[in-house]
XYZ file of N, CA and C in Angstrom:
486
model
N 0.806 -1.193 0.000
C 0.000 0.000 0.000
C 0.851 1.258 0.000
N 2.039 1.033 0.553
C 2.875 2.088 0.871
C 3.496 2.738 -0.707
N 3.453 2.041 -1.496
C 3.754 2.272 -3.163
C 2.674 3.265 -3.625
N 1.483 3.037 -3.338
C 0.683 3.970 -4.080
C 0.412 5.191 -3.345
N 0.856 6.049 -2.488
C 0.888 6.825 -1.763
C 0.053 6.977 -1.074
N 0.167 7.354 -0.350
C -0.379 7.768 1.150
C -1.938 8.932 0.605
N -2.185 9.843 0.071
C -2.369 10.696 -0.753
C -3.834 9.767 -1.606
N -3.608 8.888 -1.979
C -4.131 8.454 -3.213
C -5.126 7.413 -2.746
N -4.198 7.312 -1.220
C -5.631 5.582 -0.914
C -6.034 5.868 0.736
N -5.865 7.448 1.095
C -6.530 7.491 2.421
C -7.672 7.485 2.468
N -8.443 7.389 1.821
C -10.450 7.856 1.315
C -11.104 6.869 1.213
N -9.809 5.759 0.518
C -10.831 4.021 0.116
C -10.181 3.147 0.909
N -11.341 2.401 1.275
C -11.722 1.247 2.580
C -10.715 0.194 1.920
N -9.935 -0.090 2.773
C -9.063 -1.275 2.719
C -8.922 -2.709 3.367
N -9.515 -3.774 3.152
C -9.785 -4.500 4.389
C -8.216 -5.782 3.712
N -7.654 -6.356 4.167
C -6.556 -6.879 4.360
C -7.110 -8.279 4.617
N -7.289 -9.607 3.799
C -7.592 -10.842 3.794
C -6.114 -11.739 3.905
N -5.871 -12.408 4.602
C -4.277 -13.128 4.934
C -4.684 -13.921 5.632
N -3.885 -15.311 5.320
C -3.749 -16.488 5.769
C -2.566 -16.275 7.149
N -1.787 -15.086 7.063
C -0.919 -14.599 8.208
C -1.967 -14.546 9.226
N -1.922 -14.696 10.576
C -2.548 -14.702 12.092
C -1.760 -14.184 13.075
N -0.664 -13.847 13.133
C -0.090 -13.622 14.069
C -0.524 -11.645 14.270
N -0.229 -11.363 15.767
C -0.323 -10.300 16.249
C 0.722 -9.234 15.223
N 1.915 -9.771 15.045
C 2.486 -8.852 14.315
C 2.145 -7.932 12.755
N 1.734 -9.157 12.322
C 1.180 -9.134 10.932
C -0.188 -8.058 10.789
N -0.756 -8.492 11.641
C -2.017 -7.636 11.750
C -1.988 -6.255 11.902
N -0.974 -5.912 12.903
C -0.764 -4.756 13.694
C 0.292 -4.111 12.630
N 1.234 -4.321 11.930
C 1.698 -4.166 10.386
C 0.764 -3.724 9.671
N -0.489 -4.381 8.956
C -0.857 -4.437 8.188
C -2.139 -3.233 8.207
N -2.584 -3.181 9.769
C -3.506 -1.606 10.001
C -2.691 -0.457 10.310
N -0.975 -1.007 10.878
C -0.943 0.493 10.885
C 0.019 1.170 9.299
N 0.086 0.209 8.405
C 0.251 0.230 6.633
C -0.842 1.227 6.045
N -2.298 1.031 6.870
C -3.200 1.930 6.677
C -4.278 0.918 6.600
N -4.532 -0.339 6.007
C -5.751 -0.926 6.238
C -6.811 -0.410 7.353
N -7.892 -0.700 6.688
C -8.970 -0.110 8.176
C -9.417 -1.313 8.340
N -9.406 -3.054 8.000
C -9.613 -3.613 8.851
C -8.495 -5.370 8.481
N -8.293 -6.385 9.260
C -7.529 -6.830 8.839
C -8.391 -8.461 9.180
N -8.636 -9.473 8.001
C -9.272 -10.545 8.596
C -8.674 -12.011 7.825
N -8.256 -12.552 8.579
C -7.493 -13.925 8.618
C -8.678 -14.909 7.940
N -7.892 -16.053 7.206
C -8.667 -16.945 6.875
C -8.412 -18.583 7.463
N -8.994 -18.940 7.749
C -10.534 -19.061 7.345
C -10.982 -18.246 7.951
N -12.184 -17.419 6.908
C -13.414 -16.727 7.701
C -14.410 -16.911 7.231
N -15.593 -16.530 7.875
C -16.797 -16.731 7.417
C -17.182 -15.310 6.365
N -17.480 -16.082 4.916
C -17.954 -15.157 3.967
C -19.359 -14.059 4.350
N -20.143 -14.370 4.958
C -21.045 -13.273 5.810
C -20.451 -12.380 6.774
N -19.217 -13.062 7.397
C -18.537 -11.274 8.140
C -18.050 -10.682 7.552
N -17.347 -11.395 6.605
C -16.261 -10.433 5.533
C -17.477 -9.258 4.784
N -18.343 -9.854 4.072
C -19.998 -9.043 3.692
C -20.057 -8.019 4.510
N -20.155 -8.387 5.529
C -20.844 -7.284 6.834
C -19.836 -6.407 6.621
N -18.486 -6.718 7.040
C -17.335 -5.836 7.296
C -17.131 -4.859 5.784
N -17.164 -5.441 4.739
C -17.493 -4.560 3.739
C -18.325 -3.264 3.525
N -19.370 -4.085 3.979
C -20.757 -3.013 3.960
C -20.356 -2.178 4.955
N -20.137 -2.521 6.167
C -19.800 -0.942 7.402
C -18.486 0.348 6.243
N -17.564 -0.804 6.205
C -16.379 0.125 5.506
C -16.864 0.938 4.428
N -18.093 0.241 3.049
C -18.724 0.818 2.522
C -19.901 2.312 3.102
N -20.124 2.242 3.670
C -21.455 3.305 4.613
C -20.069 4.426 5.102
N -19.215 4.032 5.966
C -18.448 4.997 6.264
C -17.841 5.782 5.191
N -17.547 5.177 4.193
C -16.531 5.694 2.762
C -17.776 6.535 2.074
N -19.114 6.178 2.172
C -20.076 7.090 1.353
C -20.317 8.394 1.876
N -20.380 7.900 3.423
C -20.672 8.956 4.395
C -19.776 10.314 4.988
N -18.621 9.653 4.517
C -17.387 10.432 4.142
C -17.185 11.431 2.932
N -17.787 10.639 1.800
C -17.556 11.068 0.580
C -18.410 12.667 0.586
N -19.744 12.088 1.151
C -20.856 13.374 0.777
C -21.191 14.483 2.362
N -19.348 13.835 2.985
C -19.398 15.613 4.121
C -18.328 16.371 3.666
N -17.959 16.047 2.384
C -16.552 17.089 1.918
C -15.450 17.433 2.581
N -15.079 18.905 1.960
C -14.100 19.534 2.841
C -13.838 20.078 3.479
N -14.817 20.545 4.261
C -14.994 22.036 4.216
C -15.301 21.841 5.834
N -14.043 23.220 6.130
C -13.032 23.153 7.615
C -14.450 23.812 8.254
N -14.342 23.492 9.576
C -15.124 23.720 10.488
C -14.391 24.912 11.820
N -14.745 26.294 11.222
C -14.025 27.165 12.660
C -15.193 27.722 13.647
N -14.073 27.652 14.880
C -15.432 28.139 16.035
C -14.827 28.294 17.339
N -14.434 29.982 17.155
C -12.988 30.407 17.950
C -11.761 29.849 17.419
N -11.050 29.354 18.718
C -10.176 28.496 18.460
C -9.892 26.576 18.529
N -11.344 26.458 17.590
C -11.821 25.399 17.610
C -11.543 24.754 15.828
N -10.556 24.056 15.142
C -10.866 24.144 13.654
C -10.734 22.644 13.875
N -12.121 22.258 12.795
C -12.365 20.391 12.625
C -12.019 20.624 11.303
N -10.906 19.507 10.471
C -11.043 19.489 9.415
C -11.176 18.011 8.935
N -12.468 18.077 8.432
C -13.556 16.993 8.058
C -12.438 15.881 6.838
N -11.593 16.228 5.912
C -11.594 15.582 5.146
C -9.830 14.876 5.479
N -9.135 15.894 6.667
C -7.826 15.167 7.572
C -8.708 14.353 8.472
N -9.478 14.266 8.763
C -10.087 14.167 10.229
C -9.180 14.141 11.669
N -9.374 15.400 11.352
C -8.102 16.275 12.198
C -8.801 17.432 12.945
N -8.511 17.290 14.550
C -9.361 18.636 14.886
C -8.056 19.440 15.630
N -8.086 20.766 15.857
C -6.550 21.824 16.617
C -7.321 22.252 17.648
N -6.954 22.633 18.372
C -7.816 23.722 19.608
C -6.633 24.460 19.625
N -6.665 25.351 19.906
C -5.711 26.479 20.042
C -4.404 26.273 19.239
N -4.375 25.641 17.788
C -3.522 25.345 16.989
C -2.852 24.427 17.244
N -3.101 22.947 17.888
C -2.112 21.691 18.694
C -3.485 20.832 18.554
N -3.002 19.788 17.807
C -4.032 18.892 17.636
C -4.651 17.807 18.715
N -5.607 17.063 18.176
C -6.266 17.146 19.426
C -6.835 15.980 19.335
N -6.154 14.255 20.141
C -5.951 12.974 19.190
C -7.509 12.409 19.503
N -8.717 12.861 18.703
C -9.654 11.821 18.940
C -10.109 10.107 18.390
N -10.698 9.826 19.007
C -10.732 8.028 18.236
C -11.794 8.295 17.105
N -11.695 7.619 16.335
C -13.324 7.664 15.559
C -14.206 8.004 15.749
N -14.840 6.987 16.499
C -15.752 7.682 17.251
C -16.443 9.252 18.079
N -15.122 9.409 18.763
C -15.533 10.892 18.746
C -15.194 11.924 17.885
N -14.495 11.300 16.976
C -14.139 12.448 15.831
C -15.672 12.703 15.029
N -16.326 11.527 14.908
C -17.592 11.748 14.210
C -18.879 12.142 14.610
N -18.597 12.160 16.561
C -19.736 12.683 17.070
C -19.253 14.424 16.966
N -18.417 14.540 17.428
C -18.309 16.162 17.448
C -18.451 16.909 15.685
N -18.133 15.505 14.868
C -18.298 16.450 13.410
C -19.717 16.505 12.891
N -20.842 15.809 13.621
C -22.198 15.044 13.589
C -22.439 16.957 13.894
N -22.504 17.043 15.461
C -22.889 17.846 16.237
C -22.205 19.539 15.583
N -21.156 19.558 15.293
C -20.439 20.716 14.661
C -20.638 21.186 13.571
N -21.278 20.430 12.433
C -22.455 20.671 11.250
C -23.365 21.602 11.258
N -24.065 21.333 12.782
C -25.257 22.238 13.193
C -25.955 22.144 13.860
N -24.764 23.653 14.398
C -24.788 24.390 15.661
C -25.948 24.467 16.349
N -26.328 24.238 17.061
C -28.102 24.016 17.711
C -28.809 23.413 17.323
N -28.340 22.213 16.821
C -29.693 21.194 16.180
C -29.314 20.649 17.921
N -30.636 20.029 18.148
C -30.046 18.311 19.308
C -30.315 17.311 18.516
N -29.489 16.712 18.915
C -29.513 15.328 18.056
C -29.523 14.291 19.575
N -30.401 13.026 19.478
C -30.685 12.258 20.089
C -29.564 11.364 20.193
N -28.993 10.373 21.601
C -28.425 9.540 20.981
C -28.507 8.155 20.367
N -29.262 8.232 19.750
C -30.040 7.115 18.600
C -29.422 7.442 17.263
N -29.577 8.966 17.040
C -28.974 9.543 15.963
C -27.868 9.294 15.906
N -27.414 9.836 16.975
C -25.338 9.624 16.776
C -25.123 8.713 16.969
N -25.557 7.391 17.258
C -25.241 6.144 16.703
C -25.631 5.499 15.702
N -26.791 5.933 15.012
C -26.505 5.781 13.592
C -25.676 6.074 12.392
N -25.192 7.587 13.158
C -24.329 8.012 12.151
C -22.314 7.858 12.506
N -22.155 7.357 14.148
C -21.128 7.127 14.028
C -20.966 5.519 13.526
N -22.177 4.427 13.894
C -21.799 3.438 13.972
C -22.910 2.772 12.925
N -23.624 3.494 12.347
C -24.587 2.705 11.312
C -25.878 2.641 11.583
N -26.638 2.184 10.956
C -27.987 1.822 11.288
C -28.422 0.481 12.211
N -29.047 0.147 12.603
C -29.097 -1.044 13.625
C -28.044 -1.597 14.147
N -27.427 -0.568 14.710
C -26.055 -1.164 15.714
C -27.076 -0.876 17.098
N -26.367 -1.970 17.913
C -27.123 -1.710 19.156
C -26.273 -1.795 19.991
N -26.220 -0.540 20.744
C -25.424 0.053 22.025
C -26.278 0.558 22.673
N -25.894 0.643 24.574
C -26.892 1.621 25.117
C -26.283 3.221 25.248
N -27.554 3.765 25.378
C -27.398 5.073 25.663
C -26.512 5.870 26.016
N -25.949 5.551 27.566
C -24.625 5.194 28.102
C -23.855 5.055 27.251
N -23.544 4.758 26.482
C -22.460 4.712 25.246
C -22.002 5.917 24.999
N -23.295 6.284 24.445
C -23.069 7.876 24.000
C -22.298 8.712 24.614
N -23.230 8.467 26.151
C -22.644 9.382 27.067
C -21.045 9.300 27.209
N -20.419 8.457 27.337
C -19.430 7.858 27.929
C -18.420 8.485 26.653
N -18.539 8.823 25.514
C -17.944 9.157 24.650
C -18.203 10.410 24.723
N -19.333 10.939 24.872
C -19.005 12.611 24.758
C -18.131 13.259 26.339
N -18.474 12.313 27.330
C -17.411 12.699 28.161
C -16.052 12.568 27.963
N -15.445 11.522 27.327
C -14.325 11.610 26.915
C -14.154 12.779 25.516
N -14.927 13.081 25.290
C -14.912 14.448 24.146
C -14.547 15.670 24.797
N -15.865 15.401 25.308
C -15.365 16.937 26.322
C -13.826 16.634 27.098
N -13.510 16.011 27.172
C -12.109 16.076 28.191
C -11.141 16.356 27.089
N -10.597 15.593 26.271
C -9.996 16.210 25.335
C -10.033 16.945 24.938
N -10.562 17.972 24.447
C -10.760 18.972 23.901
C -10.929 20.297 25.145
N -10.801 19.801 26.172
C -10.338 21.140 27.371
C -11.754 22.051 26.987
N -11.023 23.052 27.578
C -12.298 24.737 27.474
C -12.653 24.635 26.182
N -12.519 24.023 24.786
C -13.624 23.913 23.881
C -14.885 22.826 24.247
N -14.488 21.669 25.429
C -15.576 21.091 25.362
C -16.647 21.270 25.861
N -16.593 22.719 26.443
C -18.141 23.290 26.792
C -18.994 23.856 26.001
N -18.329 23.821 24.509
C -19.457 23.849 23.376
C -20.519 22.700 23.011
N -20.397 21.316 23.751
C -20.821 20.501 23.771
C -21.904 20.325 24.582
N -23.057 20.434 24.327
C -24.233 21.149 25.742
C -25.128 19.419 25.663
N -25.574 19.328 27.139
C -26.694 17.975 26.918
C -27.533 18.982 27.060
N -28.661 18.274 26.370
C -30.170 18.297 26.027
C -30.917 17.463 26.585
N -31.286 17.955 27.982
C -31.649 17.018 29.068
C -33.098 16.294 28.427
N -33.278 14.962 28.317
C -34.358 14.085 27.548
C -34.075 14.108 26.363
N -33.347 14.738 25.518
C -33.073 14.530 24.303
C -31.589 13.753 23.854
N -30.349 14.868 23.908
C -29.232 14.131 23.823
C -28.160 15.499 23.634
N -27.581 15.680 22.552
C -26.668 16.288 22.412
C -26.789 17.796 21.963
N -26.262 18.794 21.573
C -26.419 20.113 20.723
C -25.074 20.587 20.995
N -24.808 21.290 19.798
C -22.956 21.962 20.084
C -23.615 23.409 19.964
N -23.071 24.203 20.609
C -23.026 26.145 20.723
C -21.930 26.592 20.601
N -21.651 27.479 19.623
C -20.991 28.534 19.324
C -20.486 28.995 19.600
């Protein structure tokens, strides 16, 4: 992967099929850039599944563009998925990279957390509620004095302010 640049294949879903098993190989082979890595024998219905998620994320990716997100000294940029707070980046997991870019879209919507698990994790994924929560607290912590743009919506769920 490392041949075709870095540049050229960060956007498309890479899943890594190998008869290799060992810890090394794997851990090689996602941090090469694969986003997921699955040994064989496997069952042809996970590999399906695992497609289809990688597929939904790569679409869902495709149609939020480029276009940087400022708010103070707050900049998300949607297409690094890269966020700075006071110009020093700011290491979130997936997951919360996509709830705060969910919520940072627009500014005073609330969004339930039903919603933001559809849209970080798909449609009929089932997590509880608590989930949510447990991730926007680790949001807010990272992100210091920006994470009080992050407001609950007591009975509802989430809303970001300005």
């Amino acid at each position: 992967m490392s041949q075709l640049g870095e540049e050229n294949i960060s956007a498309i879903p890479v899943i890594i099929v190998s008869v290799r098993n060992n810890e090394e190989d794997i851990v090689s082979g996602l941090e090469a850039g694969a986003d997921d890595y699955i040994t064989k024998p496997f069952n042809p219905r996970v590999l399906a599944a695992r497609v289809r998620a990688l597929l939904r994320r790569y679409r869902r990716g495709l149609s939020e563009g480029e276009e940087v997100l400022t708010f103070n000294d707050l900049v998300i940029h949607p297409g690094r998925r890269e966020v700075l707070y006071k110009k020093v980046p700011v290491k979130l997991t997936y997951s919360e990279f996509c709830i705060l870019h969910l919520l940072a879209r627009r500014p005073g919507w609330a969004f339930t957390r039903y919603r933001i698990v559809d849209a970080v994790r798909g449609e009929n994924h089932v997590v509880t509620e608590r989930a949510v929560d447990v991730q926007i607290v680790g949001l807010r912590k990272k992100l210091g004095d920006a994470g009080t743009c992050i407001k609950t919506v007591r009975g509802v769920g989430y809303t970001f302010k300005e």
